[in-house]
Short mmCIF file of C-alpha atoms in Angstrom, two decimals:
data_model
loop_
_atom_site.label_atom_id
_atom_site.label_comp_id
_atom_site.label_asym_id
_atom_site.label_seq_id
_atom_site.Cartn_x
_atom_site.Cartn_y
_atom_site.Cartn_z
CA MET A 1 17.97 15.55 14.41
CA ASN A 2 17.55 19.21 15.28
CA GLN A 3 14.79 19.62 17.86
CA ASN A 4 13.26 22.55 15.93
CA THR A 5 12.71 20.62 12.74
CA GLU A 6 11.09 17.62 14.40
CA TRP A 7 7.37 17.04 13.85
CA PRO A 8 5.12 17.59 16.87
CA LEU A 9 4.27 14.67 19.13
CA TRP A 10 0.80 13.09 19.26
CA GLU A 11 -0.66 10.57 21.72
CA VAL A 12 -2.44 7.63 20.11
CA PHE A 13 -5.47 5.90 21.62
CA TYR A 14 -7.41 3.02 20.15
CA GLN A 15 -10.70 1.40 21.01
CA PRO A 16 -10.38 -2.39 21.18
CA GLY A 17 -14.08 -3.05 20.49
CA ASN A 18 -17.58 -1.58 20.44
CA GLY A 19 -18.42 0.11 23.73
CA LYS A 20 -14.92 -0.48 25.14
CA PRO A 21 -12.95 2.44 26.59
CA PHE A 22 -10.11 3.86 24.47
CA GLU A 23 -6.67 2.74 25.55
CA HIS A 24 -3.39 4.58 25.25
CA ALA A 25 -1.17 2.87 22.67
CA GLY A 26 1.85 5.19 22.57
CA SER A 27 2.93 8.29 20.72
CA VAL A 28 3.99 9.26 17.20
CA HIS A 29 5.52 12.26 15.47
CA ALA A 30 3.41 13.80 12.72
CA PRO A 31 3.08 17.16 10.94
CA ASP A 32 -0.71 17.33 11.41
CA ALA A 33 -3.78 15.46 12.64
CA GLU A 34 -4.47 13.40 9.47
CA MET A 35 -0.87 12.20 9.27
CA ALA A 36 -0.90 11.52 13.03
CA LEU A 37 -3.89 9.20 12.47
CA GLN A 38 -2.08 7.43 9.63
CA ASN A 39 1.19 7.15 11.57
CA GLY A 40 -0.77 5.88 14.57
CA ARG A 41 -2.37 3.28 12.36
CA ASP A 42 0.94 2.21 10.85
CA THR A 43 2.75 2.11 14.18
CA TYR A 44 0.17 0.71 16.59
CA ALA A 45 -2.69 -0.89 14.65
CA ARG A 46 -0.87 -3.51 12.64
CA ARG A 47 -2.21 -6.54 14.50
CA ASN A 48 -5.95 -6.02 14.55
CA GLU A 49 -5.85 -3.97 17.76
CA GLY A 50 -9.03 -2.01 17.44
CA ILE A 51 -11.98 -0.52 15.62
CA SER A 52 -11.42 3.19 16.21
CA MET A 53 -8.53 5.54 16.89
CA TRP A 54 -7.98 8.95 18.50
CA VAL A 55 -4.91 11.14 18.22
CA VAL A 56 -4.34 14.06 20.58
CA PRO A 57 -1.52 16.63 20.44
CA THR A 58 0.70 15.74 23.39
CA ASP A 59 1.03 19.38 24.44
CA GLN A 60 -2.76 19.55 24.84
CA ILE A 61 -2.73 16.98 27.64
CA THR A 62 -2.68 18.25 31.21
CA ALA A 63 -1.04 15.69 33.46
CA SER A 64 -0.84 15.40 37.24
CA ALA A 65 2.66 15.87 38.63
CA PRO A 66 4.52 12.99 40.33
CA GLU A 67 4.22 14.81 43.68
CA ASP A 68 0.41 14.85 43.23
CA ALA A 69 0.34 11.06 43.52
CA GLY A 70 -0.07 11.11 47.32
CA PRO A 71 -3.00 13.51 47.63
CA PHE A 72 -4.62 12.27 44.40
CA PHE A 73 -4.53 8.52 44.85
CA ASP A 74 -3.55 7.42 48.37
CA PRO A 75 -6.86 8.41 50.05
CA ALA A 76 -8.58 5.65 48.05
CA ASN A 77 -6.36 2.96 49.61
CA ASP A 78 -8.47 2.43 52.75
CA LYS A 79 -11.88 2.86 51.15
CA ALA A 80 -12.43 -0.66 50.00
CA TYR A 81 -16.21 -0.14 50.20
CA ARG A 82 -15.96 1.85 46.98
CA HIS A 83 -15.29 -1.34 45.07
CA PRO A 84 -18.33 -3.03 43.63
CA GLN A 85 -17.73 -6.50 45.11
CA PHE A 86 -19.66 -5.47 48.26
CA TYR A 87 -22.88 -5.28 46.31
CA SER A 88 -24.68 -8.53 45.65
CA VAL A 89 -25.87 -9.07 42.13
CA PRO A 90 -29.57 -9.98 41.74
CA ARG A 91 -30.10 -13.56 40.67
CA ALA A 92 -31.97 -12.52 37.47
CA VAL A 93 -28.95 -10.55 36.29
CA LYS A 94 -26.59 -13.45 36.98
CA LYS A 95 -28.82 -15.78 34.98
CA ARG A 96 -28.81 -13.53 31.98
CA ASN A 97 -25.04 -13.67 31.88
CA MET B 1 10.28 -17.34 -27.66
CA SER B 2 8.88 -15.72 -24.56
CA THR B 3 5.39 -16.35 -23.32
CA PHE B 4 4.50 -12.84 -24.45
CA ASP B 5 4.34 -13.61 -28.09
CA LYS B 6 1.47 -15.90 -27.47
CA ILE B 7 -2.09 -14.66 -27.36
CA PRO B 8 -4.15 -16.74 -24.94
CA GLU B 9 -6.60 -18.98 -26.73
CA THR B 10 -8.26 -20.56 -23.73
CA LYS B 11 -9.76 -19.07 -20.64
CA GLU B 12 -7.11 -20.84 -18.51
CA GLU B 13 -4.24 -19.25 -20.43
CA ALA B 14 -5.82 -15.81 -20.19
CA PHE B 15 -6.43 -16.27 -16.46
CA LEU B 16 -2.78 -17.10 -15.85
CA GLU B 17 -1.67 -13.96 -17.72
CA VAL B 18 -4.02 -11.76 -15.69
CA LEU B 19 -2.78 -13.20 -12.39
CA LEU B 20 0.88 -12.79 -13.34
CA ARG B 21 0.48 -9.25 -14.66
CA LEU B 22 -1.25 -8.12 -11.48
CA ALA B 23 1.25 -9.98 -9.31
CA ASP B 24 4.39 -8.77 -11.11
CA ASP B 25 3.32 -5.12 -10.77
CA ARG B 26 2.90 -5.66 -7.05
CA LEU B 27 6.07 -7.64 -6.41
CA ILE B 28 8.34 -5.20 -8.24
CA HIS B 29 6.68 -2.13 -6.73
CA GLY B 30 6.82 -3.77 -3.30
CA HIS B 31 10.53 -4.49 -3.74
CA ARG B 32 11.25 -0.87 -4.69
CA LEU B 33 9.40 0.28 -1.57
CA SER B 34 11.29 -2.20 0.58
CA GLU B 35 14.49 -0.37 -0.41
CA TRP B 36 13.31 2.43 1.90
CA CYS B 37 13.38 0.15 4.94
CA GLY B 38 15.75 1.80 7.43
CA HIS B 39 16.11 4.89 5.19
CA GLY B 40 12.71 6.57 5.60
CA PRO B 41 12.68 10.33 6.27
CA GLU B 42 11.10 9.76 9.71
CA LEU B 43 10.72 6.66 11.84
CA GLU B 44 6.93 6.71 11.39
CA GLU B 45 7.17 7.08 7.61
CA ASP B 46 9.81 4.35 7.47
CA LEU B 47 7.26 2.03 9.10
CA ALA B 48 4.50 3.24 6.77
CA LEU B 49 6.55 2.55 3.63
CA ALA B 50 7.61 -0.87 4.91
CA ASN B 51 3.95 -1.66 5.69
CA VAL B 52 2.90 -0.77 2.16
CA ALA B 53 5.80 -2.80 0.75
CA LEU B 54 4.70 -5.83 2.76
CA ASP B 55 1.08 -5.37 1.69
CA MET B 56 2.08 -5.30 -1.98
CA ILE B 57 4.43 -8.28 -1.74
CA GLY B 58 1.63 -10.10 0.10
CA HIS B 59 -0.79 -9.34 -2.74
CA ALA B 60 1.76 -10.69 -5.21
CA ALA B 61 2.30 -13.84 -3.14
CA SER B 62 -1.40 -14.69 -3.05
CA LEU B 63 -1.80 -14.11 -6.79
CA TYR B 64 1.34 -16.15 -7.58
CA SER B 65 0.23 -19.07 -5.46
CA TYR B 66 -3.08 -19.17 -7.29
CA ALA B 67 -1.18 -19.08 -10.59
CA ALA B 68 1.07 -21.90 -9.34
CA GLN B 69 -2.01 -23.93 -8.49
CA LEU B 70 -3.46 -23.37 -11.98
CA GLU B 71 -0.22 -23.98 -13.83
CA GLY B 72 1.04 -26.86 -11.69
CA LYS B 73 4.17 -25.04 -10.48
CA PRO B 74 5.58 -25.88 -7.03
CA ASP B 75 4.79 -22.55 -5.31
CA GLU B 76 4.79 -18.75 -5.55
CA ASP B 77 8.59 -18.60 -5.24
CA TYR B 78 8.92 -20.05 -8.72
CA TYR B 79 7.49 -16.86 -10.25
CA ALA B 80 9.38 -14.45 -8.01
CA TYR B 81 12.81 -16.06 -8.08
CA PHE B 82 13.18 -18.28 -11.11
CA ARG B 83 12.04 -16.15 -14.00
CA ASP B 84 14.25 -13.74 -15.97
CA ASP B 85 13.54 -10.10 -16.72
CA ILE B 86 12.00 -10.78 -20.13
CA ASP B 87 9.38 -12.98 -18.48
CA PHE B 88 8.28 -10.34 -15.99
CA LYS B 89 5.01 -8.73 -17.04
CA ASN B 90 5.03 -5.64 -14.83
CA ILE B 91 4.66 -2.13 -16.24
CA ALA B 92 7.82 0.00 -16.35
CA LEU B 93 6.53 2.55 -13.83
CA VAL B 94 7.03 0.16 -10.91
CA GLU B 95 10.59 -0.84 -11.81
CA LEU B 96 12.01 2.71 -11.98
CA PRO B 97 14.60 3.36 -9.24
CA LYS B 98 13.11 4.48 -5.93
CA GLY B 99 14.33 8.08 -6.38
CA ASP B 100 13.74 10.59 -3.61
CA PHE B 101 10.80 10.56 -1.20
CA ALA B 102 8.71 12.79 -3.52
CA PHE B 103 9.21 10.38 -6.43
CA THR B 104 8.34 7.37 -4.25
CA ILE B 105 5.16 9.03 -2.97
CA LEU B 106 4.09 10.23 -6.40
CA ARG B 107 4.56 6.79 -7.95
CA GLN B 108 2.60 5.24 -5.07
CA PHE B 109 -0.21 7.73 -5.55
CA LEU B 110 -0.48 7.18 -9.32
CA PHE B 111 -0.29 3.40 -8.99
CA SER B 112 -2.68 3.16 -6.03
CA ALA B 113 -5.19 5.44 -7.77
CA PHE B 114 -5.03 3.20 -10.84
CA SER B 115 -5.30 0.05 -8.70
CA PHE B 116 -8.27 1.51 -6.86
CA PHE B 117 -10.34 1.89 -10.04
CA ASN B 118 -8.99 -1.30 -11.62
CA TYR B 119 -9.83 -3.42 -8.57
CA ARG B 120 -13.22 -1.76 -8.17
CA GLU B 121 -14.10 -2.85 -11.71
CA LEU B 122 -12.43 -6.27 -11.45
CA ILE B 123 -14.43 -7.11 -8.32
CA LYS B 124 -17.62 -6.47 -10.35
CA THR B 125 -16.38 -8.49 -13.32
CA VAL B 126 -14.54 -11.54 -12.00
CA LYS B 127 -16.71 -14.61 -11.37
CA ASP B 128 -14.00 -16.92 -9.99
CA GLU B 129 -14.65 -16.99 -6.23
CA GLN B 130 -11.08 -17.48 -5.04
CA PHE B 131 -9.72 -14.72 -7.29
CA ASN B 132 -12.55 -12.36 -6.38
CA GLY B 133 -11.95 -13.02 -2.67
CA MET B 134 -8.29 -12.03 -3.09
CA LEU B 135 -9.25 -8.88 -4.95
CA GLN B 136 -11.61 -7.81 -2.18
CA LYS B 137 -8.95 -8.39 0.44
CA HIS B 138 -6.33 -6.40 -1.50
CA PHE B 139 -8.85 -3.64 -2.23
CA LYS B 140 -9.09 -2.63 1.44
CA GLU B 141 -5.33 -2.16 1.61
CA ILE B 142 -5.23 -0.32 -1.72
CA LYS B 143 -7.71 2.21 -0.33
CA TYR B 144 -5.31 2.89 2.52
CA HIS B 145 -2.28 3.16 0.20
CA LEU B 146 -4.21 5.68 -1.88
CA ARG B 147 -5.20 7.72 1.15
CA HIS B 148 -1.67 7.74 2.56
CA SER B 149 0.05 8.68 -0.70
CA ARG B 150 -2.59 11.27 -1.68
CA GLU B 151 -2.25 13.06 1.65
CA TRP B 152 1.51 13.16 1.13
CA VAL B 153 1.18 14.54 -2.42
CA LEU B 154 -0.91 17.40 -0.97
CA ARG B 155 1.63 18.12 1.75
CA LEU B 156 4.68 17.95 -0.48
CA GLY B 157 3.08 20.02 -3.26
CA ASP B 158 1.73 22.64 -0.91
CA GLY B 159 4.64 22.36 1.54
CA THR B 160 8.03 24.02 1.32
CA GLU B 161 9.67 25.40 -1.79
CA GLU B 162 11.97 22.35 -1.91
CA SER B 163 9.21 19.75 -1.45
CA HIS B 164 7.13 21.49 -4.14
CA ARG B 165 10.05 21.53 -6.56
CA ARG B 166 10.90 17.88 -5.92
CA ILE B 167 7.41 16.52 -6.45
CA GLN B 168 6.85 18.70 -9.52
CA GLU B 169 10.06 17.26 -10.99
CA ALA B 170 8.82 13.77 -10.14
CA ILE B 171 5.56 14.41 -12.05
CA ASP B 172 7.43 15.57 -15.15
CA GLU B 173 9.84 12.63 -14.96
CA ILE B 174 7.30 9.89 -14.36
CA TRP B 175 4.44 10.94 -16.60
CA MET B 176 5.59 9.09 -19.73
CA TYR B 177 5.33 5.83 -17.78
CA THR B 178 1.63 6.25 -16.92
CA GLY B 179 0.50 5.35 -20.45
CA GLU B 180 0.90 1.65 -19.68
CA PHE B 181 -1.96 1.82 -17.17
CA PHE B 182 -4.41 2.29 -20.01
CA HIS B 183 -2.71 0.57 -22.91
CA LEU B 184 -4.55 -2.65 -23.75
CA ASP B 185 -2.62 -5.24 -25.74
CA ASP B 186 -3.95 -8.43 -27.34
CA ILE B 187 -3.49 -10.38 -24.11
CA ASP B 188 -5.58 -7.85 -22.18
CA LYS B 189 -8.23 -7.92 -24.89
CA ALA B 190 -8.39 -11.72 -24.79
CA ALA B 191 -8.71 -11.59 -21.00
CA ILE B 192 -11.48 -8.99 -21.27
CA SER B 193 -13.36 -11.28 -23.68
CA PHE B 194 -13.28 -14.02 -21.01
CA ASN B 195 -14.50 -11.56 -18.30
CA LEU B 196 -11.17 -11.87 -16.51
CA TYR B 197 -9.98 -8.30 -16.93
CA THR B 198 -11.54 -4.87 -17.32
CA ASP B 199 -11.33 -2.29 -20.06
CA THR B 200 -9.13 0.16 -18.19
CA SER B 201 -9.89 2.96 -20.66
CA ALA B 202 -13.43 3.02 -19.22
CA PHE B 203 -12.16 4.64 -15.99
CA LYS B 204 -9.33 6.72 -17.44
CA LYS B 205 -11.35 9.93 -17.04
CA GLU B 206 -12.09 9.11 -13.38
CA TRP B 207 -8.42 8.40 -12.73
CA GLU B 208 -7.38 11.66 -14.42
CA SER B 209 -9.90 13.65 -12.46
CA LEU B 210 -8.65 12.20 -9.17
CA VAL B 211 -4.99 12.73 -10.12
CA PHE B 212 -5.33 16.19 -11.66
CA GLY B 213 -7.73 17.29 -8.90
CA THR B 214 -5.11 16.29 -6.33
CA PHE B 215 -2.36 18.11 -8.27
CA GLU B 216 -4.49 21.25 -8.36
CA GLU B 217 -5.21 21.05 -4.64
CA ALA B 218 -1.48 20.57 -4.06
CA THR B 219 -0.67 23.67 -6.21
CA LEU B 220 1.14 21.44 -8.74
CA GLN B 221 1.23 21.88 -12.51
CA LYS B 222 -0.48 19.27 -14.71
CA PRO B 223 2.01 17.32 -16.84
CA ASP B 224 2.11 17.54 -20.61
CA ASN B 225 -0.36 14.84 -21.64
CA ASP B 226 0.70 14.91 -25.31
CA GLN B 227 4.25 13.71 -24.74
CA TYR B 228 5.78 10.41 -25.85
CA MET B 229 4.46 7.58 -23.70
CA PHE B 230 6.57 4.53 -22.85
CA GLU B 231 5.00 1.19 -23.76
CA GLY B 232 6.08 -2.44 -23.98
CA ALA B 233 7.24 -3.54 -20.52
CA ARG B 234 4.32 -5.99 -20.21
CA SER B 235 5.67 -7.72 -23.32
CA GLY B 236 9.16 -8.00 -21.83
CA ARG B 237 10.65 -4.76 -23.20
CA HIS B 238 11.72 -3.45 -19.82
CA THR B 239 13.84 -0.48 -18.83
CA GLU B 240 17.50 -0.99 -17.89
CA TYR B 241 16.48 -0.88 -14.20
CA LEU B 242 14.66 -4.21 -13.90
CA GLY B 243 17.72 -6.45 -14.40
CA PRO B 244 19.74 -5.12 -11.44
CA LEU B 245 16.61 -5.20 -9.25
CA LEU B 246 16.03 -8.87 -10.09
CA ALA B 247 19.71 -9.68 -9.58
CA GLN B 248 19.50 -8.35 -6.04
CA MET B 249 16.11 -9.92 -5.31
CA GLN B 250 16.86 -13.34 -6.79
CA PHE B 251 20.54 -14.07 -6.23
CA LEU B 252 20.24 -15.61 -2.77
CA ARG B 253 17.38 -17.91 -3.72
CA ARG B 254 19.11 -18.96 -6.92
CA SER B 255 22.45 -19.56 -5.15
CA HIS B 256 20.74 -21.78 -2.60
CA PRO B 257 17.69 -23.22 -4.34
CA GLU B 258 17.31 -25.95 -1.71
CA ALA B 259 17.52 -23.60 1.27
CA GLU B 260 14.60 -23.58 3.69
CA TRP B 261 13.40 -21.23 6.40
CA LYS B 262 13.94 -22.87 9.78
#
C-alpha cells in the first residue's frame, strides 16, 4: 500500500482493572480518534483485557533515543536503597492484608 | 408443506418460531460478514468485521441450541446445516450478497439499529429466564455493532466523493428490503399474544429517526419510502442468493455428517 494513503498510527493502552496503571497493548491504524478506539478494542481487547482504553496518536509521543539509555537508566543500577524492600512494614498494615 | 404454513397454536410452537427467526437472521448475516475475512479494506477493519461475524454466529448458536433443547433435536448444527432454503426464516436483507464495503456497512447499520430496538423491547417482554439471559448478553454486542457501523456510515457519507457515491447507491439498493423489519405476519402476531415477541411497529418511528438522523449527519439523501417493499422471506420465499450461500455453508457438513472436531 502507498505510504501516503495509509491511515495514521495510534498507540493503544488499556487499564486492566480499577486503579491499575494503563499498559501499552500495541498500535493500530485508524483515520481518527473514535475509529482508533474501536480498532483498538477489536484488535487488543477481545479477551477481557481491561476496563478502560486510551488511544494516542503515535506522532504525539516523545521518546528517548537509544543512546539516552546510559545516562537515563544506568545511574539507578547501584542505588538499591531506592527500592522499597529496605523499609519495614508496620505490623498493623501487614495484618490488614 | 413447510413449517411456515402453520400458525403456532401453543406457546411452545410460537417460542420455537421466535428463536429460529432471530437465529436465522443472525447466522445468515454472520456468514455474509465472514466472507470479508482476509478481504477487509484494512487489517484493523478485517478484524472488526470478523469479530462482528463471530458475535452474530455466536448469537445464532445459542438461540439454536435452546431451540434444539425445546424441540428435542440433537444440537444447534441441525438447524444450521440440515435445513433447506425454504425452511430458513431469515429476512431477505441479510442474505443479499456482501457487495462492497459501503453496502456491508450500511446493511450492518440498518440491521443493528433494528436489533437494538427489538432487543430492548424483547428484554422487557420475555419472561423465560434462559431466553432473556441470552438476549441481555447479545444486547451488549449489538450496541457495539451499532456504534461501529454508525460511525462508518458517517465517515463514508461525509468522506470522499467515491465513498459518498457508494454508500448512497447502497441506500437506494437496499431500502426495499427494510420493510421486513416491521412486517408482522400471523406467526409474529401469535408470538406477540404469548408475550414472546414485540410489536416492532411500536418502535418504527424511533428506528427511522436514528437512521434518517444518521443519513442527514452523513450528508446522505433519504431513500424513497413509498417504493415497493420486498416481503415473504420469513415464509420461505427467499431471493436467489440464499441457495448458493447455503450450498457453500452446508456442503462440508452434509458430505461428512459423522465428522467431528478433534
